[in-house]
Short mmCIF file of C-alpha atoms (C1' of nucleotides) in Angstrom, two decimals:
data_model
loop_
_atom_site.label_atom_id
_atom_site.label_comp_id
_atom_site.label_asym_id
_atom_site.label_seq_id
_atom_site.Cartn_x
_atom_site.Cartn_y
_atom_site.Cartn_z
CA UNK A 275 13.78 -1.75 53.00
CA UNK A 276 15.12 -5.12 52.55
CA UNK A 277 18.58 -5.66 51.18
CA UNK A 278 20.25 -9.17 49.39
CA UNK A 279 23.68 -9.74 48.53
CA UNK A 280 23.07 -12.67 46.34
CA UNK A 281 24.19 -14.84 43.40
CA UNK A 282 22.15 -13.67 40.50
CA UNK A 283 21.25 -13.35 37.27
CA UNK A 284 18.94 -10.87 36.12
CA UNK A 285 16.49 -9.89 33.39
CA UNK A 286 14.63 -6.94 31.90
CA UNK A 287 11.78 -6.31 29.56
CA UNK A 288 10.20 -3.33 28.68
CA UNK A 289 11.78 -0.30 26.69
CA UNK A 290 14.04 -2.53 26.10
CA UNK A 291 15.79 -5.80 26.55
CA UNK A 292 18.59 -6.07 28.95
CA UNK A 293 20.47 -8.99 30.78
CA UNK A 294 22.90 -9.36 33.37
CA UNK A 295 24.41 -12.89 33.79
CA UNK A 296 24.94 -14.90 37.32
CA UNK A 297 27.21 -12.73 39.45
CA UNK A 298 27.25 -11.88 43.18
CA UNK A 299 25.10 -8.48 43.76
CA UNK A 300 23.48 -6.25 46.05
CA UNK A 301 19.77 -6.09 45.66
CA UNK A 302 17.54 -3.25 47.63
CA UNK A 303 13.87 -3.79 47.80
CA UNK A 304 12.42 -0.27 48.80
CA UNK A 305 9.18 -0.22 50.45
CA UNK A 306 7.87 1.61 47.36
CA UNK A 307 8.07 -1.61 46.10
CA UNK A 308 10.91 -0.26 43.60
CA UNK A 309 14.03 -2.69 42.73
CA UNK A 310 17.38 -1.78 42.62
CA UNK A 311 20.39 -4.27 41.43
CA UNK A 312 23.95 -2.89 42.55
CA UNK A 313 27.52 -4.41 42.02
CA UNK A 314 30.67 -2.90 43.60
CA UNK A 315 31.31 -0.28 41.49
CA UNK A 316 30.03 2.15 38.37
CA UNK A 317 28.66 5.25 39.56
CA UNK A 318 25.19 5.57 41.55
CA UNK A 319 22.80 4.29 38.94
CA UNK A 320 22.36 0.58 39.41
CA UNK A 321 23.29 -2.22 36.88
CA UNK A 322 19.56 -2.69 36.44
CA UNK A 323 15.97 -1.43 37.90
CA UNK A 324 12.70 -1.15 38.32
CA UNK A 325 11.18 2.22 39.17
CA UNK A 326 8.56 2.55 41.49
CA UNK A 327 4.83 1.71 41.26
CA UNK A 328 5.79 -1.75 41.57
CA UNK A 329 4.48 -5.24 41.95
CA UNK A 330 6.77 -7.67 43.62
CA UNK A 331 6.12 -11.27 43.57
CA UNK A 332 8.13 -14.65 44.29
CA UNK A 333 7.28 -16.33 40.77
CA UNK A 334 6.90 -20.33 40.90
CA UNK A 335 10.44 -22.00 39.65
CA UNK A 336 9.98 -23.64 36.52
CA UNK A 337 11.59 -27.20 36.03
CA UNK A 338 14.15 -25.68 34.08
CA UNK A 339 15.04 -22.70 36.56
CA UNK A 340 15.08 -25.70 39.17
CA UNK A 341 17.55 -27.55 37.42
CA UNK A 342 19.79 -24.52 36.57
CA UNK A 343 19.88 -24.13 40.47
CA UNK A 344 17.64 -21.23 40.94
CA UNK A 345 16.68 -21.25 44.32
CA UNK A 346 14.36 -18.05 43.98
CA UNK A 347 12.47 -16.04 41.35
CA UNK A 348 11.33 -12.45 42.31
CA UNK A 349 9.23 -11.01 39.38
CA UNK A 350 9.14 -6.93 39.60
CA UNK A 351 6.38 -5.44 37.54
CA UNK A 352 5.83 -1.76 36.83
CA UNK A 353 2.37 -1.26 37.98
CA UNK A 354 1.25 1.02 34.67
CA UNK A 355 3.92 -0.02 32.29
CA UNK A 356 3.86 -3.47 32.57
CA UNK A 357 7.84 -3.33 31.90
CA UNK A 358 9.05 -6.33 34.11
CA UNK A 359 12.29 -7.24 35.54
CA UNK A 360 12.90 -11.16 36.87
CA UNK A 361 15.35 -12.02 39.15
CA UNK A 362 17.02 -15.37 39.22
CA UNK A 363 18.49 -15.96 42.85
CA UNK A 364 20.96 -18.99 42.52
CA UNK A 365 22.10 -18.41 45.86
CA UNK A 366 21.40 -16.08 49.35
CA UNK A 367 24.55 -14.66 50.79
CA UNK A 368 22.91 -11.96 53.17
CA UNK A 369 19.33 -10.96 53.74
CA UNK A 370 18.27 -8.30 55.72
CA UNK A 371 15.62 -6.17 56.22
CA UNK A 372 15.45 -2.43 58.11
CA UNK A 373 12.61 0.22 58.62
CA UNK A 374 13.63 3.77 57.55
CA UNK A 375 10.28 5.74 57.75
CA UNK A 376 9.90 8.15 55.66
CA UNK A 377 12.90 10.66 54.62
CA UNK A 378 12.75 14.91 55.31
CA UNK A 379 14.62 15.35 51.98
CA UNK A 380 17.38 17.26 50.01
CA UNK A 381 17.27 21.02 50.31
CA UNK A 382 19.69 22.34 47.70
CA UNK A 383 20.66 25.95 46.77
CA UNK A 384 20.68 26.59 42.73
CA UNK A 385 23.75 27.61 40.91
CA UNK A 386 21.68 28.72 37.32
CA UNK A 387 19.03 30.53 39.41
CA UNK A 388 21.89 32.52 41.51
CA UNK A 389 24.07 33.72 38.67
CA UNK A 390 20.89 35.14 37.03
CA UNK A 391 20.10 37.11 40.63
CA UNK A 392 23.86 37.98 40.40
CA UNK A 393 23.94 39.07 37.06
CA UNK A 394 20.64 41.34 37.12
CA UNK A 395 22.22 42.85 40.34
CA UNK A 396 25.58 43.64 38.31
CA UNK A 397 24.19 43.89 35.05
CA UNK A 398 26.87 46.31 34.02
CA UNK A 399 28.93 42.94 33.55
CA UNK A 400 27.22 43.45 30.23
CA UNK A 401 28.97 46.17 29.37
CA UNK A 402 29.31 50.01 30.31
CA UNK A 403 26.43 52.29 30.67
CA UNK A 404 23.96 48.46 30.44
CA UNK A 405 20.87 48.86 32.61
CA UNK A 406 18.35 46.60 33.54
CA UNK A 407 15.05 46.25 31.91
CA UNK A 408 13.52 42.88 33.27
CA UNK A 409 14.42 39.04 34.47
CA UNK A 410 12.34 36.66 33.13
CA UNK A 411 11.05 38.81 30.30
CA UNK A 412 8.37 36.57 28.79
CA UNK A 413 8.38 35.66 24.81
CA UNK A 414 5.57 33.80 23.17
CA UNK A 415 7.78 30.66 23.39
CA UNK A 416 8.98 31.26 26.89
CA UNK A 417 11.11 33.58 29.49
CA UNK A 418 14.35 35.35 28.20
CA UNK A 419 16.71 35.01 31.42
CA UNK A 420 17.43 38.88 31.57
CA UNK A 421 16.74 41.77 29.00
CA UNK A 422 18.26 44.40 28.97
CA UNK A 423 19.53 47.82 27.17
CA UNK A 424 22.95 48.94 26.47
CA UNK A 425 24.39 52.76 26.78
CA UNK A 426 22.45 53.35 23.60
CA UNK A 427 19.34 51.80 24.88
CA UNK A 428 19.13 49.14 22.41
CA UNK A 429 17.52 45.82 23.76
CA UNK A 430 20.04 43.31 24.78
CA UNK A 431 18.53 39.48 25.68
CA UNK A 432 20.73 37.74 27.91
CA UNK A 433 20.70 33.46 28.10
CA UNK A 434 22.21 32.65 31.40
CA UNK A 435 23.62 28.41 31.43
CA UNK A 436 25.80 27.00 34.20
CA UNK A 437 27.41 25.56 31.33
CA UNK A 438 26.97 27.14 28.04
CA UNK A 439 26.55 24.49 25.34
CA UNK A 440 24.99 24.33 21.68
CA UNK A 441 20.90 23.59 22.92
CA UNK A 442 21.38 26.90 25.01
CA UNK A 443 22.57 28.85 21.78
CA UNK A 444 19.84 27.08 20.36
CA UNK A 445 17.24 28.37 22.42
CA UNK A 446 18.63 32.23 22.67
CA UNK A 447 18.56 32.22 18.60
CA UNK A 448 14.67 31.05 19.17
CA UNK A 449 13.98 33.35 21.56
CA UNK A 450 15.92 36.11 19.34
CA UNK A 451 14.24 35.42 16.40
CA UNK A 452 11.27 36.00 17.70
CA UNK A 453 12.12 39.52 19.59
CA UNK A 454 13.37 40.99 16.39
CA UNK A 455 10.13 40.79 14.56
CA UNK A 456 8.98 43.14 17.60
CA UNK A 457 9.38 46.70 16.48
CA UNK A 458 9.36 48.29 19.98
CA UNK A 459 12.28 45.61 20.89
CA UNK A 460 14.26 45.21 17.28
CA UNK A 461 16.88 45.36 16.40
CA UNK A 462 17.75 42.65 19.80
CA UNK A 463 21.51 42.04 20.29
CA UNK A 464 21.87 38.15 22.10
CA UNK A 465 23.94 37.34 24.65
CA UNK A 466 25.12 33.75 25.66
CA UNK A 467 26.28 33.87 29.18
CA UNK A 468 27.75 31.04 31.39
CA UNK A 469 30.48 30.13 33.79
CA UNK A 470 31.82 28.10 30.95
CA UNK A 471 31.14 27.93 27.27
CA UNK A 472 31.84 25.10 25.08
CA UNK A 473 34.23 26.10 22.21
CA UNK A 474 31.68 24.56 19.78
CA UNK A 475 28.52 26.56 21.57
CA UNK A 476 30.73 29.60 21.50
CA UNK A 477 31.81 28.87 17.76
CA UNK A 478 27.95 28.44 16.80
CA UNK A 479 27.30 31.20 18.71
CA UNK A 480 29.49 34.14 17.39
CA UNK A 481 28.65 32.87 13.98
CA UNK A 482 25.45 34.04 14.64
CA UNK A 483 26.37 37.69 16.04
CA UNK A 484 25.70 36.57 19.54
CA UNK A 485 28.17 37.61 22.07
CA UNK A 486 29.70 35.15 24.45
CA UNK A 487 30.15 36.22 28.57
CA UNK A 488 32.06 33.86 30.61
CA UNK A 489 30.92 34.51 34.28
CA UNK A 490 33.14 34.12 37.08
CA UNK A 491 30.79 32.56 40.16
CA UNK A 492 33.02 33.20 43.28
CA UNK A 493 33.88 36.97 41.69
CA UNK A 494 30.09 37.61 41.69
CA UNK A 495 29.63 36.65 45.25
CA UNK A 496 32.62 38.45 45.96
CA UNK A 497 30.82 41.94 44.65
CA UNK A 498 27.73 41.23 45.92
CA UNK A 499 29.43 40.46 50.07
CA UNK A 500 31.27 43.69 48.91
CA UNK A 501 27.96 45.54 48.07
CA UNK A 502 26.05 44.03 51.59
CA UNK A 503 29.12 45.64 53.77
CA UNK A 504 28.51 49.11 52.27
CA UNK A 505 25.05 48.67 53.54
CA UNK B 24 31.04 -3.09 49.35
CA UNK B 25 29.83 -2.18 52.77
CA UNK B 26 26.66 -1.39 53.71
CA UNK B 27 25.66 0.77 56.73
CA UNK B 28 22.02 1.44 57.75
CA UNK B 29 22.46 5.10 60.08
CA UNK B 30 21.32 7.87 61.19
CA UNK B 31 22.40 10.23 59.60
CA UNK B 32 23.01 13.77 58.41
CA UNK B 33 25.06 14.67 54.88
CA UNK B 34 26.26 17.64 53.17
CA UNK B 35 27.42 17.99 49.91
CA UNK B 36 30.21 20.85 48.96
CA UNK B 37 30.50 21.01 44.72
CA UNK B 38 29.06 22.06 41.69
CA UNK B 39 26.14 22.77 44.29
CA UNK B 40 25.23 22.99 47.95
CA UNK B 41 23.01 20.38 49.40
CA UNK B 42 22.07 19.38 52.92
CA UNK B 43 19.90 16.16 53.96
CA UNK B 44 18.83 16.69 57.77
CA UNK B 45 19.04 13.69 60.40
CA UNK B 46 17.46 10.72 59.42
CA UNK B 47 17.94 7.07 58.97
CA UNK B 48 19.08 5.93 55.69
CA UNK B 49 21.10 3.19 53.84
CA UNK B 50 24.61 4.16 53.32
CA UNK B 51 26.50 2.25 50.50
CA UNK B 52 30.27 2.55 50.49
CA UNK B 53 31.26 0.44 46.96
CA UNK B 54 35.24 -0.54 46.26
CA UNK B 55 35.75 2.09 43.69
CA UNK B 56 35.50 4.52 46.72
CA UNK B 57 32.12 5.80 45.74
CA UNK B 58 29.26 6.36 48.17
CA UNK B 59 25.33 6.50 47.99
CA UNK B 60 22.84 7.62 50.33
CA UNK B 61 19.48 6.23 49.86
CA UNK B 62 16.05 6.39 51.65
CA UNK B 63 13.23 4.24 51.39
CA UNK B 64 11.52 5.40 48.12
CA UNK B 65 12.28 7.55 45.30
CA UNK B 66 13.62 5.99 42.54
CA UNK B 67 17.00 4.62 41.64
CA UNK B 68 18.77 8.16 42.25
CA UNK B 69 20.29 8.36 45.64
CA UNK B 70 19.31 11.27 47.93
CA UNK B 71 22.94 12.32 48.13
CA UNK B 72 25.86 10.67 46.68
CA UNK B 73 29.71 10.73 45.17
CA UNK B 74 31.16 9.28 42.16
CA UNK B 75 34.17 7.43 41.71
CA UNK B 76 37.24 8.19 41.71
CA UNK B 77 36.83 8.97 45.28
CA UNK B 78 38.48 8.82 48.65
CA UNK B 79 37.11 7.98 52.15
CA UNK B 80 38.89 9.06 55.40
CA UNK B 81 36.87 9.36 59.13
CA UNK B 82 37.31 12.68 60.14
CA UNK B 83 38.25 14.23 63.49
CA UNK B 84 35.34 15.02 65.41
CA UNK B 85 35.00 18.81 66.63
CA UNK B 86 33.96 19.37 70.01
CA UNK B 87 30.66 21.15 68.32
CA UNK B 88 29.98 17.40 66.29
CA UNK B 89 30.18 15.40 69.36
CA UNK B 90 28.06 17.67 71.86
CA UNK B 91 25.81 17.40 68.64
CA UNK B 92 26.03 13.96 69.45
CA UNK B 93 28.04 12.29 66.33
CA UNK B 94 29.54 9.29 66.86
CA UNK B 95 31.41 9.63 63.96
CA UNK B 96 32.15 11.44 60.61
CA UNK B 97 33.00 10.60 57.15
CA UNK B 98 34.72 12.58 54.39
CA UNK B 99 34.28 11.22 50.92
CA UNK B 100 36.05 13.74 48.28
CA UNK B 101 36.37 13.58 44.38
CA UNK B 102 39.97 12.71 43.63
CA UNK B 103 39.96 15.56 40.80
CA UNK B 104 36.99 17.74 41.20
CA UNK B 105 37.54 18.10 45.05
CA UNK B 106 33.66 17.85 45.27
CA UNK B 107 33.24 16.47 49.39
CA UNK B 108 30.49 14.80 50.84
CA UNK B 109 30.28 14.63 54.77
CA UNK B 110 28.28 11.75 56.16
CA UNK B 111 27.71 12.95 60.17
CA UNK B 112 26.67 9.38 61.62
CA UNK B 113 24.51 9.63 65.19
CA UNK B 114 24.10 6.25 65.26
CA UNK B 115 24.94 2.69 63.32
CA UNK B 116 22.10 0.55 63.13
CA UNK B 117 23.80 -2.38 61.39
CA UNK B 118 26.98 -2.42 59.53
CA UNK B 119 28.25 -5.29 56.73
CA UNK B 120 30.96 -6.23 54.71
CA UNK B 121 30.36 -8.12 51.31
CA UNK B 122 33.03 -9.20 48.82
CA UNK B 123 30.95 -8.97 45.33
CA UNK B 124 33.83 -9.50 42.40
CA UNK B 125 33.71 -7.79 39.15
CA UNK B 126 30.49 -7.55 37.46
CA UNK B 127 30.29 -9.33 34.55
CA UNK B 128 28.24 -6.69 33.17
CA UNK B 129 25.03 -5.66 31.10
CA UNK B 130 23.79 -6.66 27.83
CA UNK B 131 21.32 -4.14 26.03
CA UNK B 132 18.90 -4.56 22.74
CA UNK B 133 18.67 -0.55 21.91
CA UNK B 134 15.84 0.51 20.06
CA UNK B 135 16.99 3.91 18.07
CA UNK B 136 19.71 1.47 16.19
CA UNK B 137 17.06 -0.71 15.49
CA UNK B 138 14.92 1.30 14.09
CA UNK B 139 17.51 2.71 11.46
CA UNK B 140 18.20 -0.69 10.67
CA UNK B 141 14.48 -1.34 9.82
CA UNK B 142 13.84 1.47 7.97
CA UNK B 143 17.13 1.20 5.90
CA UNK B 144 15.53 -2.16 5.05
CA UNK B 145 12.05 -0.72 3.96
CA UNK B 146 12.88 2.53 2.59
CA UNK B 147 10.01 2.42 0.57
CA UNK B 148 8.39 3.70 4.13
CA UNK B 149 9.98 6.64 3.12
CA UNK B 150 7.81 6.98 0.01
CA UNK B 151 7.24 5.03 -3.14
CA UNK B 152 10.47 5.03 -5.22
CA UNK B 153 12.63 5.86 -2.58
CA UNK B 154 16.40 4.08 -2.59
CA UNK B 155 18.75 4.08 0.00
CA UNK B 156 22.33 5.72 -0.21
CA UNK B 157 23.84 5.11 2.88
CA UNK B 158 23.39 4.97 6.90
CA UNK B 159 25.20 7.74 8.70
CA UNK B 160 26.04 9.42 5.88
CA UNK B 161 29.26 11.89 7.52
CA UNK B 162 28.59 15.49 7.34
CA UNK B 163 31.43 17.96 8.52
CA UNK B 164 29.04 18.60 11.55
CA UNK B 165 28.14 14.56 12.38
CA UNK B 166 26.89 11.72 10.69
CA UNK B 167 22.71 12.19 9.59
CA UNK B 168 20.80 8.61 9.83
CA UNK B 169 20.01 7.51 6.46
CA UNK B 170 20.40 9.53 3.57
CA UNK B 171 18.36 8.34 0.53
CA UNK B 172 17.01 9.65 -2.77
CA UNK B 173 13.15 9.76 -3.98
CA UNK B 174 11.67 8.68 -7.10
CA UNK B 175 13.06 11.88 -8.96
CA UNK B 176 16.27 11.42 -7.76
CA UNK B 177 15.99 14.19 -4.99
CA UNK B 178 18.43 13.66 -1.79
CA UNK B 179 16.57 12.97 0.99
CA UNK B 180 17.75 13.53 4.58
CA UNK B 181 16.71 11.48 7.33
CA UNK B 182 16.87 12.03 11.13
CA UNK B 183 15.55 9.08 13.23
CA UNK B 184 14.66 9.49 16.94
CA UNK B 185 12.98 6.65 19.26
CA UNK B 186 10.77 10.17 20.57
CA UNK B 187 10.72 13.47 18.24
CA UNK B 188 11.13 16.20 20.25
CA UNK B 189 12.36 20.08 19.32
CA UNK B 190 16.12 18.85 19.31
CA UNK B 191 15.71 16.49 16.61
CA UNK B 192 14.43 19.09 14.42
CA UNK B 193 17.48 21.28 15.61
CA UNK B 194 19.92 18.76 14.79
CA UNK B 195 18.13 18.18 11.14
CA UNK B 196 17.67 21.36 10.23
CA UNK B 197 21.96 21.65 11.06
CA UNK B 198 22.42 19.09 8.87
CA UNK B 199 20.14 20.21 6.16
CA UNK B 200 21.64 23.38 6.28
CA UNK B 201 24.87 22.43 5.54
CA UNK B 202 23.77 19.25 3.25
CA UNK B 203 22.29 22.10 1.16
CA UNK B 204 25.45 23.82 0.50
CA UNK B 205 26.26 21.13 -1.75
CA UNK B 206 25.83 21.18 -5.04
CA UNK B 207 25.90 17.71 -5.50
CA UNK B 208 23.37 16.98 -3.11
CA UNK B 209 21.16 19.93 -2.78
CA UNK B 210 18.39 20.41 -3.12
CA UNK B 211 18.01 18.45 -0.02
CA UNK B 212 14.41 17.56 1.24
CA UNK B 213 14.23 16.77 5.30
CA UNK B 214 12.07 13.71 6.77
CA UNK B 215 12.02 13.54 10.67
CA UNK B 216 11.37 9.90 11.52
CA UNK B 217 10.19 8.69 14.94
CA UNK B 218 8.04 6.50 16.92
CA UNK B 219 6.28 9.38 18.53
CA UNK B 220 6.93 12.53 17.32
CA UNK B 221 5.43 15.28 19.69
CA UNK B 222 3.27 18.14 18.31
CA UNK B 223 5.70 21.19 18.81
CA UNK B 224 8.60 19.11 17.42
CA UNK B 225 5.93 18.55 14.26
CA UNK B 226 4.97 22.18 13.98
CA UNK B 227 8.68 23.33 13.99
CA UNK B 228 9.79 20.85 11.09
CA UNK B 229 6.80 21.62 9.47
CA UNK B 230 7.21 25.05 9.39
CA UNK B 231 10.95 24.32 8.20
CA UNK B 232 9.32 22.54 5.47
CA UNK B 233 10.63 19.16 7.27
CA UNK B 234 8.34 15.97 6.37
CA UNK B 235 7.12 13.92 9.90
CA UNK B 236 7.14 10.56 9.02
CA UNK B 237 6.05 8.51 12.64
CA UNK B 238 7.39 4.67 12.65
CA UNK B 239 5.51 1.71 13.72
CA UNK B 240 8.01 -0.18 15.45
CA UNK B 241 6.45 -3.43 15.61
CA UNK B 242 5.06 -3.32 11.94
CA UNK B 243 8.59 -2.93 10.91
CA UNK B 244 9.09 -5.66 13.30
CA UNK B 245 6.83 -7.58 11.43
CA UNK B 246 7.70 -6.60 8.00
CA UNK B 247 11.03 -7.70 8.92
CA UNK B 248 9.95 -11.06 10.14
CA UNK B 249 7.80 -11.37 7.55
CA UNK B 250 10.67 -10.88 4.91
CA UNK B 251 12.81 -13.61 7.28
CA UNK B 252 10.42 -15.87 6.24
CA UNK B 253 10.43 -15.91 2.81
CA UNK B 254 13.78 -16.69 2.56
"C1'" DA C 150 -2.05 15.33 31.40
"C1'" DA C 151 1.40 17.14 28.47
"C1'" DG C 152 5.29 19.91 27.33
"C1'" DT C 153 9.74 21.96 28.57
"C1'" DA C 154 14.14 22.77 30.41
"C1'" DG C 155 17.59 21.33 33.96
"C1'" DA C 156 20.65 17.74 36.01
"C1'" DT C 157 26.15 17.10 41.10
"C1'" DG C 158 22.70 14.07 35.24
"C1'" DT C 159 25.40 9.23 33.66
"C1'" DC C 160 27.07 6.44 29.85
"C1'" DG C 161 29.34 5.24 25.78
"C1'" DC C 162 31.67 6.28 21.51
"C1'" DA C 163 34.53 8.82 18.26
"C1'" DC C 164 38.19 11.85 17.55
"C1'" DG D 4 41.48 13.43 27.39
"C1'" DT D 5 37.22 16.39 24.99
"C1'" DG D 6 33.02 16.61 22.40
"C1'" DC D 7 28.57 14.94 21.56
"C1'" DG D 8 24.42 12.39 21.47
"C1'" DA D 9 21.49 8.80 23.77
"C1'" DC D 10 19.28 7.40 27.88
"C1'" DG D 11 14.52 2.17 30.28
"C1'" DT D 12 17.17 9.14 31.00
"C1'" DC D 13 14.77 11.27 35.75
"C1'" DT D 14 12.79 15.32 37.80
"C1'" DA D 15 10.64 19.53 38.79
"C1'" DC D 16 7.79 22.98 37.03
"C1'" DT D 17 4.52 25.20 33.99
"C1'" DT D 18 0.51 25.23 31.12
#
DNA sequence: AAGTAGATGTCGCAC
DNA sequence: GTGCGACGTCTACTT
């Protein structure tokens, strides 16, 4: 990995045109060959890119970059793309370069995939007398998060979101369309469940006879440590 | 900004859980009190990171962090979320300080726009006979791209994406919905215009009775050009 | 390879 | 501030 502070100026071509005008930046060179352009703030996506398989080349200066006082012109080409992204270096304030080797990774645990484990275990959050008929019950268009059946034993599809907003509505109204032409499962009653809905999701959503269930995260671990001490 | 090449180990405490095990890595510490983690590949997402507003503080070492052998640890937290990220440092291999300055910042050519410009300019893409109404023509539920009228006179709805995918159709069909309502407009007929339009967004507005209509970008280009010219 | 849904999405704009 | 759509989205996963 080599990494520039420098005085640059900086421009893209592919999707579409960008440009960045001289300022002092932080430039990281990853051994992927990938380009990153940082300044001192913004959040963690850079000012400007190129994404890795990458050529990188120091492009001859022009007699016009020469007289505009570029010292250095790195040329970054997307290997399949062609998309390119040229660097004008007016000036080198640091340059440094560092072997990393190769990195073991993020390991992350879910939030989605744990409320739907959480939900299926207490699945009379539903509603009294609910019980349990499958996760992941498949539909010609895809999996339903949970179905279910209510004291009556009517079928009950459950969407589960982290955050419940319109597209997820969306897709439950797909998926329930398509259930209640099934005459073993019809009539299906939806159910939009997240940690947090949307008031416009929620809106769209009751409009269309689907319930709404706001589910509380730490309460649900709460039962479930509950549950593993009576074991 | 400073930059810090360690080894290091990082958790992150939020809307998830994440861990990245020891391992050297570039650790970038920007003004706005926002840190990245980044390894030697991948692309411009950091392994590990936190956004601005943020504060830093060096922890206390526990007796358990330095038999572990940490030489020192930081604690970067949200200022409103609370979200933490703890960078356990084993050992600095180089360490800088860079004063970088506001960035004056980037300048973008978007596409999408673009295109609704063009085609608002050649409506006749549309069909022969069409005429243009308006651009973002305001419906209680958002503006729709260009509404226009055919050769009878007919509203016509149209929905412009750079890529037509399923949520373009979603959003149209919204729109049409409500557009429909109106007896001043309705009856209504739907055209989903894109550059690409992929084959489950096509069979959806098909099915919705929804008219695909895929863009050339640069012959609009062109067209345009070409109409530059003759004036 | 292509399609789909999720993301600690981030970003920018309108209300 | 919240809502909402676009993004050079990226990314992982499934078909």
């Amino acid at each position: 990995m080599r990494l520039v502070i420098a005085r640059c100026s900086v421009d893209y071509v592919g999707r579409l045109t960008a440009h960045l005008p001289e300022a002092t930046r932080l430039l990281i060179h990853k051994a992927d060959g990938s380009l990153l352009v940082h300044s001192d703030g913004g959040s963690y996506k850079p000012l400007n890119w190129m994404s890795p398989p990458a050529t990188f080349e120091v492009a001859e200066l022009s007699e016009e970059q020469q007289l505009a006082g570029v010292v250095e012109c790195w040329e970054v080409k997307h290997r399949k793309s062609g998309d390119t992204l040229r660097v004008n270096i007016f000036e080198f304030v640091s340059d440094s370069h560092h072997e990393l080797g190769v990195d073991p990774g993020l390991t992350k645990d879910g939030v989605e995939a744990h409320l739907q484990e959480l939900l299926a275990a207490q699945i009379e959050r539903l509603g009294d007398g609910h019980t349990l008929v499958r996760r992941e019950h498949m539909t010609a268009i895809g999996p339903v998060d949970i179905l279910a059946r209510d004291a009556e034993g009517a079928a009950v599809a459950v969407e589960i979101k982290r955050r419940g907003e319109i597209d997820g509505v969306e897709q439950l109204t797909r998926y329930l369309e398509l259930m209640n032409r099934d005459p073993l499962l019809a009539p299906v009653q939806g159910v939009f469940a997240a940690q947090e809905i949307k008031p416009q999701a929620r809106t769209l959503a009751e409009d269309r006879g689907i319930r709404c269930l706001v589910l509380d995260y730490d309460d649900m671990r709460g039962e479930e440590s509950g549950e593993l001490r009576l074991f």
